[in-house]
Amino acid sequence: MKIWHLAYAALGIAVARWVFKRQSMQVTDPVSRLRTSGLL
């Protein structure tokens, strides 16, 4: 059971870090995001 708890904790931390990185990128860099999308 402890192995499952560790796996769930690691997965949750990885997902939270990915979501936070995505949101912070969208909030702080709209210009570069538009440039990479090809709209600017």
N, CA, C and O atoms as a Tripos MOL2 file, in Angstrom:
@<TRIPOS>MOLECULE
protein
  160   159    40     0     0
PROTEIN
NO_CHARGES

@<TRIPOS>ATOM
      1 N           0.8320   -1.2080    0.0000 N.3       1 MET1
      2 CA          0.0000    0.0000    0.0000 C.3       1 MET1
      3 C           0.8630    1.2540    0.0000 C.2       1 MET1
      4 O           0.5090    2.2540   -0.6240 O.2       1 MET1
      5 N           2.0010    1.2040    0.7000 N.am      2 LYS2
      6 CA          2.8370    2.4070    0.7480 C.3       2 LYS2
      7 C           3.3830    2.7570   -0.6250 C.2       2 LYS2
      8 O           3.5430    3.9300   -0.9630 O.2       2 LYS2
      9 N           3.6710    1.7110   -1.4240 N.am      3 ILE3
     10 CA          4.1900    1.9750   -2.7720 C.3       3 ILE3
     11 C           3.1290    2.7070   -3.5880 C.2       3 ILE3
     12 O           3.4450    3.6310   -4.3380 O.2       3 ILE3
     13 N           1.8580    2.2890   -3.4420 N.am      4 TRP4
     14 CA          0.7870    2.9680   -4.1880 C.3       4 TRP4
     15 C           0.6550    4.4110   -3.7300 C.2       4 TRP4
     16 O           0.4510    5.3060   -4.5500 O.2       4 TRP4
     17 N           0.7710    4.6480   -2.4130 N.am      5 HIS5
     18 CA          0.6620    6.0210   -1.9130 C.3       5 HIS5
     19 C           1.7790    6.8850   -2.4770 C.2       5 HIS5
     20 O           1.5420    8.0270   -2.8700 O.2       5 HIS5
     21 N           3.0010    6.3450   -2.5200 N.am      6 LEU6
     22 CA          4.1180    7.1070   -3.0720 C.3       6 LEU6
     23 C           3.9010    7.3810   -4.5550 C.2       6 LEU6
     24 O           4.1970    8.4750   -5.0350 O.2       6 LEU6
     25 N           3.3860    6.3950   -5.2790 N.am      7 ALA7
     26 CA          3.1530    6.5850   -6.7100 C.3       7 ALA7
     27 C           2.0880    7.6640   -6.9410 C.2       7 ALA7
     28 O           2.2500    8.5310   -7.7990 O.2       7 ALA7
     29 N           0.9950    7.5990   -6.1640 N.am      8 TYR8
     30 CA         -0.0480    8.6150   -6.3140 C.3       8 TYR8
     31 C           0.4860    9.9960   -5.9600 C.2       8 TYR8
     32 O           0.1630   10.9720   -6.6370 O.2       8 TYR8
     33 N           1.3000   10.0940   -4.9070 N.am      9 ALA9
     34 CA          1.8590   11.3890   -4.5060 C.3       9 ALA9
     35 C           2.7720   11.9340   -5.6010 C.2       9 ALA9
     36 O           2.6940   13.1160   -5.9350 O.2       9 ALA9
     37 N           3.6330   11.0910   -6.1620 N.am     10 ALA10
     38 CA          4.5380   11.5450   -7.2170 C.3      10 ALA10
     39 C           3.7480   11.9850   -8.4500 C.2      10 ALA10
     40 O           4.0720   12.9960   -9.0730 O.2      10 ALA10
     41 N           2.7100   11.2180   -8.7970 N.am     11 LEU11
     42 CA          1.9050   11.5750   -9.9550 C.3      11 LEU11
     43 C           1.1900   12.9030   -9.7260 C.2      11 LEU11
     44 O           1.1470   13.7520  -10.6160 O.2      11 LEU11
     45 N           0.6290   13.0800   -8.5300 N.am     12 GLY12
     46 CA         -0.0560   14.3340   -8.2260 C.3      12 GLY12
     47 C           0.8880   15.5180   -8.2770 C.2      12 GLY12
     48 O           0.5260   16.5740   -8.7960 O.2      12 GLY12
     49 N           2.0970   15.3620   -7.7480 N.am     13 ILE13
     50 CA          3.0660   16.4690   -7.7640 C.3      13 ILE13
     51 C           3.4680   16.7860   -9.2000 C.2      13 ILE13
     52 O           3.5780   17.9570   -9.5650 O.2      13 ILE13
     53 N           3.6870   15.7580  -10.0170 N.am     14 ALA14
     54 CA          4.0790   15.9900  -11.4050 C.3      14 ALA14
     55 C           2.9770   16.7190  -12.1610 C.2      14 ALA14
     56 O           3.2610   17.6590  -12.9050 O.2      14 ALA14
     57 N           1.7170   16.3010  -11.9840 N.am     15 VAL15
     58 CA          0.6040   16.9540  -12.6770 C.3      15 VAL15
     59 C           0.4590   18.3960  -12.2020 C.2      15 VAL15
     60 O           0.2510   19.3000  -13.0110 O.2      15 VAL15
     61 N           0.5700   18.6140  -10.8790 N.am     16 ALA16
     62 CA          0.4280   19.9700  -10.3460 C.3      16 ALA16
     63 C           1.5340   20.8740  -10.8950 C.2      16 ALA16
     64 O           1.2700   22.0200  -11.2590 O.2      16 ALA16
     65 N           2.7640   20.3700  -10.9560 N.am     17 ARG17
     66 CA          3.8590   21.1870  -11.4810 C.3      17 ARG17
     67 C           3.6410   21.5040  -12.9540 C.2      17 ARG17
     68 O           3.9140   22.6210  -13.3940 O.2      17 ARG17
     69 N           3.1410   20.5120  -13.7370 N.am     18 TRP18
     70 CA          2.9030   20.7450  -15.1610 C.3      18 TRP18
     71 C           1.8160   21.7910  -15.3650 C.2      18 TRP18
     72 O           1.9610   22.6850  -16.1980 O.2      18 TRP18
     73 N           0.7160   21.6810  -14.5980 N.am     19 VAL19
     74 CA         -0.3790   22.6460  -14.7370 C.3      19 VAL19
     75 C           0.0940   24.0270  -14.3280 C.2      19 VAL19
     76 O          -0.2200   25.0110  -14.9960 O.2      19 VAL19
     77 N           0.8490   24.1140  -13.2300 N.am     20 PHE20
     78 CA          1.3300   25.4190  -12.7670 C.3      20 PHE20
     79 C           2.2660   26.0410  -13.7970 C.2      20 PHE20
     80 O           2.1850   27.2410  -14.0600 O.2      20 PHE20
     81 N           3.1550   25.2340  -14.3850 N.am     21 LYS21
     82 CA          4.0770   25.7600  -15.3880 C.3      21 LYS21
     83 C           3.3050   26.2520  -16.6120 C.2      21 LYS21
     84 O           3.6280   27.2940  -17.1820 O.2      21 LYS21
     85 N           2.2730   25.4880  -17.0120 N.am     22 ARG22
     86 CA          1.4770   25.8910  -18.1750 C.3      22 ARG22
     87 C           0.7560   27.2090  -17.9000 C.2      22 ARG22
     88 O           0.7790   28.1120  -18.7360 O.2      22 ARG22
     89 N           0.1110   27.3260  -16.7240 N.am     23 GLN23
     90 CA         -0.6440   28.5280  -16.4210 C.3      23 GLN23
     91 C           0.2820   29.7300  -16.2840 C.2      23 GLN23
     92 O          -0.0330   30.8070  -16.7900 O.2      23 GLN23
     93 N           1.4210   29.5670  -15.6090 N.am     24 SER24
     94 CA          2.3270   30.6970  -15.4340 C.3      24 SER24
     95 C           2.8790   31.1400  -16.7790 C.2      24 SER24
     96 O           3.0720   32.3360  -17.0010 O.2      24 SER24
     97 N           3.1370   30.1940  -17.6870 N.am     25 MET25
     98 CA          3.6060   30.5700  -19.0170 C.3      25 MET25
     99 C           2.5360   31.3540  -19.7560 C.2      25 MET25
    100 O           2.8450   32.3560  -20.4010 O.2      25 MET25
    101 N           1.2930   30.9220  -19.6770 N.am     26 GLN26
    102 CA          0.2140   31.6210  -20.3740 C.3      26 GLN26
    103 C           0.0120   33.0220  -19.7980 C.2      26 GLN26
    104 O          -0.2640   33.9630  -20.5420 O.2      26 GLN26
    105 N           0.1500   33.1630  -18.4810 N.am     27 VAL27
    106 CA         -0.1150   34.4550  -17.8580 C.3      27 VAL27
    107 C           1.0290   35.4300  -18.1190 C.2      27 VAL27
    108 O           0.7860   36.6030  -18.4030 O.2      27 VAL27
    109 N           2.2780   34.9580  -18.0260 N.am     28 THR28
    110 CA          3.4040   35.8910  -18.0580 C.3      28 THR28
    111 C           3.8560   36.1890  -19.4800 C.2      28 THR28
    112 O           4.4030   37.2640  -19.7280 O.2      28 THR28
    113 N           3.6490   35.2810  -20.4150 N.am     29 ASP29
    114 CA          4.1990   35.4770  -21.7610 C.3      29 ASP29
    115 C           3.1200   35.3730  -22.8410 C.2      29 ASP29
    116 O           3.1510   34.4350  -23.6380 O.2      29 ASP29
    117 N           2.1820   36.2950  -22.8880 N.am     30 PRO30
    118 CA          1.1740   36.2250  -23.9620 C.3      30 PRO30
    119 C           1.7700   36.5780  -25.3200 C.2      30 PRO30
    120 O           1.3740   36.0180  -26.3430 O.2      30 PRO30
    121 N           2.7280   37.5120  -25.3270 N.am     31 VAL31
    122 CA          3.3050   37.9460  -26.6060 C.3      31 VAL31
    123 C           4.0770   36.8130  -27.2580 C.2      31 VAL31
    124 O           3.8900   36.5380  -28.4430 O.2      31 VAL31
    125 N           4.9450   36.1510  -26.4940 N.am     32 SER32
    126 CA          5.7220   35.0550  -27.0730 C.3      32 SER32
    127 C           4.8000   33.8970  -27.4490 C.2      32 SER32
    128 O           5.0630   33.1800  -28.4150 O.2      32 SER32
    129 N           3.7140   33.7130  -26.6830 N.am     33 ARG33
    130 CA          2.7830   32.6340  -27.0250 C.3      33 ARG33
    131 C           2.1160   32.9360  -28.3710 C.2      33 ARG33
    132 O           1.9690   32.0420  -29.2040 O.2      33 ARG33
    133 N           1.7130   34.1950  -28.5860 N.am     34 LEU34
    134 CA          1.1180   34.5460  -29.8700 C.3      34 LEU34
    135 C           2.1510   34.4160  -30.9860 C.2      34 LEU34
    136 O           1.8290   33.9890  -32.0950 O.2      34 LEU34
    137 N           3.4040   34.7920  -30.6810 N.am     35 ARG35
    138 CA          4.4450   34.7260  -31.6970 C.3      35 ARG35
    139 C           4.6870   33.2710  -32.0990 C.2      35 ARG35
    140 O           4.8500   32.9750  -33.2830 O.2      35 ARG35
    141 N           4.7130   32.3610  -31.1210 N.am     36 THR36
    142 CA          4.9360   30.9540  -31.4460 C.3      36 THR36
    143 C           3.7190   30.3760  -32.1690 C.2      36 THR36
    144 O           3.8550   29.4390  -32.9550 O.2      36 THR36
    145 N           2.5250   30.9320  -31.9060 N.am     37 SER37
    146 CA          1.3350   30.4520  -32.5940 C.3      37 SER37
    147 C           1.2890   30.9640  -34.0300 C.2      37 SER37
    148 O           0.5610   30.4180  -34.8580 O.2      37 SER37
    149 N           2.0630   32.0130  -34.3320 N.am     38 GLY38
    150 CA          2.0940   32.5400  -35.6920 C.3      38 GLY38
    151 C           1.0970   33.6550  -35.9130 C.2      38 GLY38
    152 O           0.8340   34.0190  -37.0590 O.2      38 GLY38
    153 N           0.5310   34.2140  -34.8450 N.am     39 LEU39
    154 CA         -0.4530   35.2900  -35.0030 C.3      39 LEU39
    155 C           0.1740   36.6690  -34.9540 C.2      39 LEU39
    156 O          -0.4740   37.6600  -35.2890 O.2      39 LEU39
    157 N           1.4550   36.7420  -34.5290 N.am     40 LEU40
    158 CA          2.0570   38.0670  -34.3640 C.3      40 LEU40
    159 C           3.2900   38.1620  -35.2640 C.2      40 LEU40
    160 O           3.9590   39.1950  -35.2880 O.2      40 LEU40
@<TRIPOS>BOND
     1     1     2 1
     2     2     3 1
     3     3     4 2
     4     3     5 am
     5     5     6 1
     6     6     7 1
     7     7     8 2
     8     7     9 am
     9     9    10 1
    10    10    11 1
    11    11    12 2
    12    11    13 am
    13    13    14 1
    14    14    15 1
    15    15    16 2
    16    15    17 am
    17    17    18 1
    18    18    19 1
    19    19    20 2
    20    19    21 am
    21    21    22 1
    22    22    23 1
    23    23    24 2
    24    23    25 am
    25    25    26 1
    26    26    27 1
    27    27    28 2
    28    27    29 am
    29    29    30 1
    30    30    31 1
    31    31    32 2
    32    31    33 am
    33    33    34 1
    34    34    35 1
    35    35    36 2
    36    35    37 am
    37    37    38 1
    38    38    39 1
    39    39    40 2
    40    39    41 am
    41    41    42 1
    42    42    43 1
    43    43    44 2
    44    43    45 am
    45    45    46 1
    46    46    47 1
    47    47    48 2
    48    47    49 am
    49    49    50 1
    50    50    51 1
    51    51    52 2
    52    51    53 am
    53    53    54 1
    54    54    55 1
    55    55    56 2
    56    55    57 am
    57    57    58 1
    58    58    59 1
    59    59    60 2
    60    59    61 am
    61    61    62 1
    62    62    63 1
    63    63    64 2
    64    63    65 am
    65    65    66 1
    66    66    67 1
    67    67    68 2
    68    67    69 am
    69    69    70 1
    70    70    71 1
    71    71    72 2
    72    71    73 am
    73    73    74 1
    74    74    75 1
    75    75    76 2
    76    75    77 am
    77    77    78 1
    78    78    79 1
    79    79    80 2
    80    79    81 am
    81    81    82 1
    82    82    83 1
    83    83    84 2
    84    83    85 am
    85    85    86 1
    86    86    87 1
    87    87    88 2
    88    87    89 am
    89    89    90 1
    90    90    91 1
    91    91    92 2
    92    91    93 am
    93    93    94 1
    94    94    95 1
    95    95    96 2
    96    95    97 am
    97    97    98 1
    98    98    99 1
    99    99   100 2
   100    99   101 am
   101   101   102 1
   102   102   103 1
   103   103   104 2
   104   103   105 am
   105   105   106 1
   106   106   107 1
   107   107   108 2
   108   107   109 am
   109   109   110 1
   110   110   111 1
   111   111   112 2
   112   111   113 am
   113   113   114 1
   114   114   115 1
   115   115   116 2
   116   115   117 am
   117   117   118 1
   118   118   119 1
   119   119   120 2
   120   119   121 am
   121   121   122 1
   122   122   123 1
   123   123   124 2
   124   123   125 am
   125   125   126 1
   126   126   127 1
   127   127   128 2
   128   127   129 am
   129   129   130 1
   130   130   131 1
   131   131   132 2
   132   131   133 am
   133   133   134 1
   134   134   135 1
   135   135   136 2
   136   135   137 am
   137   137   138 1
   138   138   139 1
   139   139   140 2
   140   139   141 am
   141   141   142 1
   142   142   143 1
   143   143   144 2
   144   143   145 am
   145   145   146 1
   146   146   147 1
   147   147   148 2
   148   147   149 am
   149   149   150 1
   150   150   151 1
   151   151   152 2
   152   151   153 am
   153   153   154 1
   154   154   155 1
   155   155   156 2
   156   155   157 am
   157   157   158 1
   158   158   159 1
   159   159   160 2
@<TRIPOS>SUBSTRUCTURE
     1 MET1         2 RESIDUE 1 A MET
     2 LYS2         6 RESIDUE 1 A LYS
     3 ILE3        10 RESIDUE 1 A ILE
     4 TRP4        14 RESIDUE 1 A TRP
     5 HIS5        18 RESIDUE 1 A HIS
     6 LEU6        22 RESIDUE 1 A LEU
     7 ALA7        26 RESIDUE 1 A ALA
     8 TYR8        30 RESIDUE 1 A TYR
     9 ALA9        34 RESIDUE 1 A ALA
    10 ALA10       38 RESIDUE 1 A ALA
    11 LEU11       42 RESIDUE 1 A LEU
    12 GLY12       46 RESIDUE 1 A GLY
    13 ILE13       50 RESIDUE 1 A ILE
    14 ALA14       54 RESIDUE 1 A ALA
    15 VAL15       58 RESIDUE 1 A VAL
    16 ALA16       62 RESIDUE 1 A ALA
    17 ARG17       66 RESIDUE 1 A ARG
    18 TRP18       70 RESIDUE 1 A TRP
    19 VAL19       74 RESIDUE 1 A VAL
    20 PHE20       78 RESIDUE 1 A PHE
    21 LYS21       82 RESIDUE 1 A LYS
    22 ARG22       86 RESIDUE 1 A ARG
    23 GLN23       90 RESIDUE 1 A GLN
    24 SER24       94 RESIDUE 1 A SER
    25 MET25       98 RESIDUE 1 A MET
    26 GLN26      102 RESIDUE 1 A GLN
    27 VAL27      106 RESIDUE 1 A VAL
    28 THR28      110 RESIDUE 1 A THR
    29 ASP29      114 RESIDUE 1 A ASP
    30 PRO30      118 RESIDUE 1 A PRO
    31 VAL31      122 RESIDUE 1 A VAL
    32 SER32      126 RESIDUE 1 A SER
    33 ARG33      130 RESIDUE 1 A ARG
    34 LEU34      134 RESIDUE 1 A LEU
    35 ARG35      138 RESIDUE 1 A ARG
    36 THR36      142 RESIDUE 1 A THR
    37 SER37      146 RESIDUE 1 A SER
    38 GLY38      150 RESIDUE 1 A GLY
    39 LEU39      154 RESIDUE 1 A LEU
    40 LEU40      158 RESIDUE 1 A LEU
